[in-house]
PDB file of C-alpha atoms in Angstrom:
ATOM      1  CA  THR O   1     -17.347  12.093  22.395  1.00 48.00           C
ATOM      2  CA  TYR O   2     -19.380  14.762  20.433  1.00 55.00           C
ATOM      3  CA  GLY O   3     -16.456  17.027  21.631  1.00 61.00           C
ATOM      4  CA  ILE O   4     -13.784  15.126  19.996  1.00 58.00           C
ATOM      5  CA  GLY O   5     -15.536  14.097  16.845  1.00 57.00           C
ATOM      6  CA  ALA O   6     -16.517  17.861  16.301  1.00 61.00           C
ATOM      7  CA  ALA O   7     -12.738  18.619  16.583  1.00 61.00           C
ATOM      8  CA  PHE O   8     -11.457  16.244  14.010  1.00 57.00           C
ATOM      9  CA  GLY O   9     -14.313  17.162  11.646  1.00 58.00           C
ATOM     10  CA  ALA O  10     -15.891  13.642  11.981  1.00 56.00           C
ATOM     11  CA  LEU O  11     -19.331  14.616  12.407  1.00 56.00           C
ATOM     12  CA  SER O  12     -21.865  14.418   9.361  1.00 52.00           C
ATOM     13  CA  PRO O  13     -23.695  17.471   8.849  1.00 51.00           C
ATOM     14  CA  GLU O  14     -27.161  15.501   8.838  1.00 51.00           C
ATOM     15  CA  ASN O  15     -25.853  14.619  12.420  1.00 50.00           C
ATOM     16  CA  SER O  16     -24.147  17.210  13.895  1.00 50.00           C
ATOM     17  CA  GLY O  17     -26.254  17.946  17.113  1.00 52.00           C
ATOM     18  CA  ALA O  18     -25.060  16.909  20.596  1.00 49.00           C
ATOM     19  CA  GLY O  19     -25.259  12.798  21.128  1.00 47.00           C
ATOM     20  CA  ALA O  20     -24.366  12.281  17.426  1.00 47.00           C
ATOM     21  CA  PHE O  21     -22.774   9.088  16.013  1.00 48.00           C
ATOM     22  CA  ALA O  22     -18.816   9.997  15.320  1.00 45.00           C
ATOM     23  CA  GLU O  23     -16.213   7.926  13.882  1.00 49.00           C
ATOM     24  CA  VAL O  24     -12.704   9.363  13.258  1.00 47.00           C
ATOM     25  CA  CYS O  25     -10.724   7.320  10.271  1.00 52.00           C
ATOM     26  CA  GLY O  26      -7.210   7.230   9.959  1.00 52.00           C
ATOM     27  CA  SER O  27      -6.582   7.148   6.321  1.00 56.00           C
ATOM     28  CA  PRO O  28      -5.803  10.415   4.559  1.00 60.00           C
ATOM     29  CA  GLY O  29      -8.467  12.269   2.755  1.00 60.00           C
ATOM     30  CA  GLU O  30     -11.022   9.336   4.037  1.00 57.00           C
ATOM     31  CA  VAL O  31     -14.843  10.352   4.504  1.00 57.00           C
ATOM     32  CA  ALA O  32     -17.388   8.890   5.836  1.00 56.00           C
ATOM     33  CA  GLU O  33     -19.750   6.348   4.214  1.00 53.00           C
ATOM     34  CA  GLY O  34     -23.061   7.619   2.848  1.00 54.00           C
ATOM     35  CA  THR O  35     -26.179   5.879   3.805  1.00 50.00           C
ATOM     36  CA  SER O  36     -28.390   7.241   0.469  1.00 51.00           C
ATOM     37  CA  HIS O  37     -27.352   3.734  -1.477  1.00 46.00           C
ATOM     38  CA  LEU O  38     -26.076   0.060  -1.087  1.00 44.00           C
ATOM     39  CA  TYR O  39     -22.590  -0.836  -1.322  1.00 43.00           C
ATOM     40  CA  PRO O  40     -21.098  -4.136  -3.103  1.00 42.00           C
ATOM     41  CA  PHE O  41     -19.360  -5.023  -0.214  1.00 42.00           C
ATOM     42  CA  HIS O  42     -21.124  -6.094   3.151  1.00 44.00           C
ATOM     43  CA  ALA O  43     -21.306  -3.672   5.868  1.00 47.00           C
ATOM     44  CA  LYS O  44     -23.011  -4.269   9.176  1.00 50.00           C
ATOM     45  CA  ASP O  45     -26.943  -3.788   9.325  1.00 55.00           C
ATOM     46  CA  THR O  46     -26.719  -3.316   5.148  1.00 53.00           C
ATOM     47  CA  GLU O  47     -28.466  -5.607   2.705  1.00 57.00           C
ATOM     48  CA  LEU O  48     -25.949  -7.810   0.881  1.00 52.00           C
ATOM     49  CA  SER O  49     -25.321  -7.086  -2.943  1.00 55.00           C
ATOM     50  CA  LEU O  50     -23.418  -9.247  -5.344  1.00 53.00           C
ATOM     51  CA  ALA O  51     -23.336  -7.026  -7.883  1.00 57.00           C
ATOM     52  CA  PHE O  52     -19.585  -6.855  -8.428  1.00 50.00           C
ATOM     53  CA  ASP O  53     -19.234 -10.622  -7.112  1.00 47.00           C
ATOM     54  CA  VAL O  54     -21.958 -12.534  -9.543  1.00 48.00           C
ATOM     55  CA  THR O  55     -19.503 -15.474 -10.146  1.00 52.00           C
ATOM     56  CA  TYR O  56     -19.595 -16.267  -6.211  1.00 51.00           C
ATOM     57  CA  ASP O  57     -22.232 -18.637  -4.996  1.00 52.00           C
ATOM     58  CA  SER O  58     -22.623 -17.539  -1.200  1.00 57.00           C
ATOM     59  CA  PRO O  59     -22.992 -14.187   0.484  1.00 56.00           C
ATOM     60  CA  ALA O  60     -20.294 -15.732   2.683  1.00 58.00           C
ATOM     61  CA  ASP O  61     -17.685 -15.163   0.346  1.00 57.00           C
ATOM     62  CA  VAL O  62     -18.289 -11.470   0.204  1.00 55.00           C
ATOM     63  CA  LEU O  63     -16.606 -11.045   3.415  1.00 56.00           C
ATOM     64  CA  THR O  64     -13.403 -11.846   2.149  1.00 60.00           C
ATOM     65  CA  LEU O  65     -13.854 -10.152  -1.068  1.00 68.00           C
ATOM     66  CA  SER O  66     -14.009  -6.688   0.203  1.00 70.00           C
ATOM     67  CA  ARG O  67     -10.912  -5.774  -1.243  1.00 73.00           C
ATOM     68  CA  ALA O  68     -11.710  -6.747  -4.739  1.00 75.00           C
ATOM     69  CA  SER O  69     -15.116  -5.239  -4.419  1.00 75.00           C
ATOM     70  CA  ILE O  70     -14.040  -1.946  -3.304  1.00 77.00           C
ATOM     71  CA  TRP O  71     -11.315  -1.621  -5.762  1.00 81.00           C
ATOM     72  CA  THR O  72     -13.960  -3.009  -8.430  1.00 82.00           C
ATOM     73  CA  MET O  73     -16.347  -0.181  -7.610  1.00 83.00           C
ATOM     74  CA  LEU O  74     -14.128   2.600  -7.995  1.00 83.00           C
ATOM     75  CA  ALA O  75     -12.152   1.338 -11.270  1.00 82.00           C
ATOM     76  CA  LEU O  76     -15.377   0.804 -13.011  1.00 83.00           C
ATOM     77  CA  GLN O  77     -17.662   3.914 -11.652  1.00 85.00           C
ATOM     78  CA  ALA O  78     -15.354   6.729 -10.131  1.00 87.00           C
ATOM     79  CA  ALA O  79     -15.163   9.660 -12.204  1.00 89.00           C
ATOM     80  CA  ASP O  80     -11.486  10.467 -12.269  1.00 90.00           C
ATOM     81  CA  GLN O  81     -11.109   7.402 -14.587  1.00 90.00           C
ATOM     82  CA  LEU O  82      -7.516   8.797 -15.985  1.00 92.00           C
ATOM     83  CA  ARG O  83      -6.248   8.811 -12.167  1.00 93.00           C
ATOM     84  CA  GLN O  84      -7.885   5.306 -11.381  1.00 92.00           C
ATOM     85  CA  ARG O  85      -5.876   3.714 -14.092  1.00 93.00           C
ATOM     86  CA  VAL O  86      -2.654   5.429 -13.607  1.00 94.00           C
ATOM     87  CA  ALA O  87      -3.019   4.428  -9.841  1.00 94.00           C
ATOM     88  CA  TRP O  88      -3.550   0.804 -11.319  1.00 92.00           C
ATOM     89  CA  ALA O  89      -0.424   0.847 -13.048  1.00 94.00           C
ATOM     90  CA  LEU O  90       1.828   2.114 -10.301  1.00 95.00           C
ATOM     91  CA  ALA O  91       0.179  -0.817  -8.042  1.00 92.00           C
ATOM     92  CA  GLN O  92       1.456  -3.187 -10.714  1.00 92.00           C
ATOM     93  CA  ILE O  93       5.392  -1.674 -10.285  1.00 93.00           C
ATOM     94  CA  PHE O  94       5.052  -1.433  -6.438  1.00 94.00           C
ATOM     95  CA  VAL O  95       3.190  -4.970  -6.031  1.00 90.00           C
ATOM     96  CA  VAL O  96       2.852  -6.432  -2.431  1.00 88.00           C
ATOM     97  CA  ALA O  97       0.433  -9.531  -1.274  1.00 80.00           C
ATOM     98  CA  PRO O  98      -0.989 -10.238   2.006  1.00 67.00           C
ATOM     99  CA  ASP O  99       0.340 -12.987   4.072  1.00 60.00           C
ATOM    100  CA  ASP O 100      -1.475 -15.557   5.990  1.00 49.00           C
ATOM    101  CA  ALA O 101      -2.174 -12.938   8.971  1.00 46.00           C
ATOM    102  CA  THR O 102      -3.580 -10.100   6.734  1.00 50.00           C
ATOM    103  CA  MET O 103      -5.598 -11.880   3.876  1.00 57.00           C
ATOM    104  CA  SER O 104      -8.638 -10.956   5.403  1.00 60.00           C
ATOM    105  CA  HIS O 105      -8.200  -7.626   6.127  1.00 66.00           C
ATOM    106  CA  THR O 106      -9.004  -4.564   3.919  1.00 74.00           C
ATOM    107  CA  GLU O 107      -7.895  -1.069   5.740  1.00 77.00           C
ATOM    108  CA  MET O 108      -4.198  -1.838   5.426  1.00 80.00           C
ATOM    109  CA  TYR O 109      -4.430  -2.574   1.890  1.00 82.00           C
ATOM    110  CA  VAL O 110      -7.098   0.123   0.678  1.00 83.00           C
ATOM    111  CA  ASN O 111      -4.561   2.589   2.489  1.00 86.00           C
ATOM    112  CA  TYR O 112      -1.573   1.175   0.629  1.00 89.00           C
ATOM    113  CA  TYR O 113      -3.362   1.555  -2.831  1.00 90.00           C
ATOM    114  CA  ASP O 114      -4.693   5.325  -1.963  1.00 91.00           C
ATOM    115  CA  ILE O 115      -1.090   6.402  -2.285  1.00 94.00           C
ATOM    116  CA  PHE O 116      -1.019   5.593  -5.899  1.00 94.00           C
ATOM    117  CA  VAL O 117      -4.126   7.262  -6.022  1.00 93.00           C
ATOM    118  CA  ARG O 118      -3.088  10.225  -4.705  1.00 93.00           C
ATOM    119  CA  HIS O 119      -0.209  10.600  -6.107  1.00 95.00           C
ATOM    120  CA  ALA O 120      -1.037   9.464  -9.607  1.00 93.00           C
ATOM    121  CA  PHE O 121      -0.462  12.737 -11.278  1.00 94.00           C
ATOM    122  CA  GLY O 122       2.225  13.995  -8.706  1.00 94.00           C
ATOM    123  CA  ASN O 123       5.963  13.706  -8.141  1.00 94.00           C
ATOM    124  CA  PHE O 124       7.546   9.737  -8.398  1.00 94.00           C
ATOM    125  CA  ARG O 125       9.831  10.633  -5.213  1.00 94.00           C
ATOM    126  CA  ASP O 126       6.340  11.050  -3.160  1.00 95.00           C
ATOM    127  CA  VAL O 127       5.177   7.597  -4.216  1.00 95.00           C
ATOM    128  CA  LEU O 128       8.586   5.839  -3.069  1.00 95.00           C
ATOM    129  CA  ARG O 129       8.666   7.767  -0.071  1.00 94.00           C
ATOM    130  CA  GLU O 130       5.018   6.752   1.059  1.00 94.00           C
ATOM    131  CA  VAL O 131       5.392   3.333  -0.252  1.00 94.00           C
ATOM    132  CA  THR O 132       8.745   3.096   2.038  1.00 93.00           C
ATOM    133  CA  TYR O 133       7.108   4.168   4.957  1.00 92.00           C
ATOM    134  CA  SER O 134       3.425   1.763   4.526  1.00 90.00           C
ATOM    135  CA  PRO O 135       3.574  -1.135   7.067  1.00 87.00           C
ATOM    136  CA  VAL O 136       2.664  -3.036   4.196  1.00 88.00           C
ATOM    137  CA  MET O 137       5.403  -2.893   1.897  1.00 91.00           C
ATOM    138  CA  GLY O 138       7.354  -3.153   5.451  1.00 89.00           C
ATOM    139  CA  ASP O 139       5.909  -6.641   5.800  1.00 87.00           C
ATOM    140  CA  TYR O 140       6.128  -8.099   2.427  1.00 88.00           C
ATOM    141  CA  LEU O 141       9.829  -7.094   1.620  1.00 90.00           C
ATOM    142  CA  THR O 142      10.808  -7.761   5.250  1.00 88.00           C
ATOM    143  CA  TYR O 143      12.327  -4.547   6.460  1.00 89.00           C
ATOM    144  CA  LYS O 144      10.104  -3.604   8.950  1.00 88.00           C
ATOM    145  CA  ARG O 145      11.698  -4.136  12.273  1.00 87.00           C
ATOM    146  CA  ASN O 146      15.156  -3.962  10.598  1.00 88.00           C
ATOM    147  CA  ARG O 147      18.150  -3.271  12.984  1.00 88.00           C
ATOM    148  CA  ALA O 148      21.528  -1.973  12.404  1.00 87.00           C
ATOM    149  CA  PHE O 149      24.363  -4.560  12.557  1.00 85.00           C
ATOM    150  CA  ASP O 150      25.835  -2.528  15.403  1.00 85.00           C
ATOM    151  CA  SER O 151      22.574  -3.295  17.729  1.00 83.00           C
ATOM    152  CA  ASP O 152      22.889  -7.110  17.304  1.00 82.00           C
ATOM    153  CA  GLY O 153      25.882  -8.233  15.244  1.00 85.00           C
ATOM    154  CA  VAL O 154      23.608  -9.357  12.292  1.00 86.00           C
ATOM    155  CA  TYR O 155      23.486  -7.244   8.928  1.00 88.00           C
ATOM    156  CA  PRO O 156      20.314  -5.703   8.090  1.00 89.00           C
ATOM    157  CA  ASP O 157      18.188  -7.660   5.665  1.00 89.00           C
ATOM    158  CA  GLU O 158      18.404  -6.584   2.283  1.00 92.00           C
ATOM    159  CA  ASN O 159      15.504  -7.062   0.691  1.00 93.00           C
ATOM    160  CA  TYR O 160      13.970  -3.843   0.241  1.00 93.00           C
ATOM    161  CA  ALA O 161      17.428  -2.299  -0.186  1.00 93.00           C
ATOM    162  CA  ARG O 162      17.597  -4.593  -3.337  1.00 94.00           C
ATOM    163  CA  GLU O 163      14.012  -4.427  -4.940  1.00 94.00           C
ATOM    164  CA  ILE O 164      13.984  -0.214  -4.858  1.00 94.00           C
ATOM    165  CA  GLN O 165      16.565  -0.245  -7.000  1.00 93.00           C
ATOM    166  CA  GLN O 166      16.164  -3.540  -9.505  1.00 93.00           C
ATOM    167  CA  LEU O 167      12.497  -3.266  -9.937  1.00 93.00           C
ATOM    168  CA  PHE O 168      10.856   0.018  -8.673  1.00 93.00           C
ATOM    169  CA  THR O 169      13.446   2.578 -10.208  1.00 93.00           C
ATOM    170  CA  ILE O 170      16.840   2.182 -11.846  1.00 92.00           C
ATOM    171  CA  GLY O 171      16.590  -1.262 -12.825  1.00 92.00           C
ATOM    172  CA  LEU O 172      19.515  -4.199 -13.704  1.00 94.00           C
ATOM    173  CA  TRP O 173      21.342  -2.203 -16.385  1.00 95.00           C
ATOM    174  CA  LYS O 174      22.384   1.329 -17.198  1.00 94.00           C
ATOM    175  CA  LEU O 175      20.458   2.391 -20.626  1.00 94.00           C
ATOM    176  CA  ASN O 176      21.350   4.537 -23.741  1.00 94.00           C
ATOM    177  CA  THR O 177      18.756   7.157 -24.665  1.00 93.00           C
ATOM    178  CA  ASP O 178      17.107   5.088 -26.974  1.00 93.00           C
ATOM    179  CA  GLY O 179      16.888   2.109 -24.358  1.00 91.00           C
ATOM    180  CA  THR O 180      19.366   0.129 -25.391  1.00 94.00           C
ATOM    181  CA  ARG O 181      21.694  -1.241 -23.016  1.00 95.00           C
ATOM    182  CA  VAL O 182      24.964   0.615 -22.350  1.00 95.00           C
ATOM    183  CA  LEU O 183      27.909  -1.843 -23.117  1.00 95.00           C
ATOM    184  CA  GLU O 184      31.510  -1.764 -21.901  1.00 94.00           C
ATOM    185  CA  ASP O 185      34.026  -4.019 -23.399  1.00 93.00           C
ATOM    186  CA  GLY O 186      30.954  -5.851 -24.613  1.00 92.00           C
ATOM    187  CA  ALA O 187      29.333  -6.396 -21.339  1.00 95.00           C
ATOM    188  CA  PRO O 188      26.341  -4.660 -20.361  1.00 95.00           C
ATOM    189  CA  VAL O 189      27.139  -2.112 -17.485  1.00 96.00           C
ATOM    190  CA  PRO O 190      25.169  -2.680 -13.894  1.00 95.00           C
ATOM    191  CA  THR O 191      23.562   0.338 -12.446  1.00 94.00           C
ATOM    192  CA  TYR O 192      24.079  -0.998  -8.941  1.00 94.00           C
ATOM    193  CA  SER O 193      26.653  -3.168  -6.875  1.00 94.00           C
ATOM    194  CA  ASN O 194      26.422  -5.439  -3.972  1.00 93.00           C
ATOM    195  CA  ARG O 195      27.982  -2.333  -1.987  1.00 93.00           C
ATOM    196  CA  ASP O 196      25.104  -0.189  -3.100  1.00 94.00           C
ATOM    197  CA  ILE O 197      22.590  -2.393  -1.800  1.00 94.00           C
ATOM    198  CA  MET O 198      24.505  -3.025   1.766  1.00 93.00           C
ATOM    199  CA  ASN O 199      24.288   0.556   2.017  1.00 92.00           C
ATOM    200  CA  PHE O 200      20.889   0.983   0.940  1.00 92.00           C
ATOM    201  CA  ALA O 201      20.171  -1.596   3.807  1.00 92.00           C
ATOM    202  CA  ARG O 202      21.821   0.201   6.348  1.00 92.00           C
ATOM    203  CA  VAL O 203      19.179   3.266   5.446  1.00 90.00           C
ATOM    204  CA  PHE O 204      16.399   1.010   5.820  1.00 91.00           C
ATOM    205  CA  THR O 205      16.357   0.337   9.429  1.00 89.00           C
ATOM    206  CA  GLY O 206      14.459   1.315  12.900  1.00 87.00           C
ATOM    207  CA  PHE O 207      11.084   1.128  10.970  1.00 86.00           C
ATOM    208  CA  ASP O 208       8.247   0.060  13.063  1.00 83.00           C
ATOM    209  CA  GLU O 209       4.483   0.443  13.489  1.00 79.00           C
ATOM    210  CA  GLN O 210       2.890   3.216  15.274  1.00 75.00           C
ATOM    211  CA  ALA O 211       1.203   2.193  18.735  1.00 70.00           C
ATOM    212  CA  GLU O 212      -2.106   0.198  18.078  1.00 66.00           C
ATOM    213  CA  ARG O 213      -5.642   2.501  17.486  1.00 64.00           C
ATOM    214  CA  ALA O 214      -8.861   1.458  18.643  1.00 62.00           C
ATOM    215  CA  ASN O 215     -10.544   2.319  15.105  1.00 61.00           C
ATOM    216  CA  ILE O 216      -8.425   0.354  12.798  1.00 61.00           C
ATOM    217  CA  GLU O 217      -8.308  -3.325  11.931  1.00 60.00           C
ATOM    218  CA  HIS O 218      -6.659  -5.645  14.372  1.00 58.00           C
ATOM    219  CA  VAL O 219      -3.957  -7.684  12.720  1.00 59.00           C
ATOM    220  CA  GLU O 220      -3.427 -11.176  14.827  1.00 56.00           C
ATOM    221  CA  GLY O 221       0.378 -11.687  15.342  1.00 53.00           C
ATOM    222  CA  LYS O 222       1.502  -8.201  13.704  1.00 52.00           C
TER     223      LYS O 222
END
């Protein structure tokens, strides 16, 4: 309704009268699309533009390329190029991939990538926190709906508990200030043990998605 749209700041300045169309979006900092120019990804009732997908033969392919089209448009044309490039670098560290149920969906992955755009020049701890609470990462590294041992007699999934140490932060081996490995009796010294992985897995339990919202993409089977 108009009242709800006004309360959430979802009415555009040119359409702020009673009965105006409003759309509330759940992505942090997201704003409504403008209508003054065409986008390289498909939207209802707009002309298709293949400017960023010239290697694809059919306009039908554009519907499955929306993530790539959105990213390409911003990566090549956004004014904050340094931020975009740092975000891309972070995305190559905190890697995720779509599964069969989410491959053709866009909003959740654009939202996930925005974590790195927002925190490109911020605190690495904030990046870790938001990535950990992302359902995209929860699905990919299988800790969503992870349960404690006391609940069902099964040890918690250790996938994310391992990768957050090995790939995302401290790595496998302790290092000297010059980047060489710390040695003890000639052998490299590991940064964590299996006990650390098991304890981290106990921390990453109880994560689940929020209740479904009407204005977000429905993901079958999730």
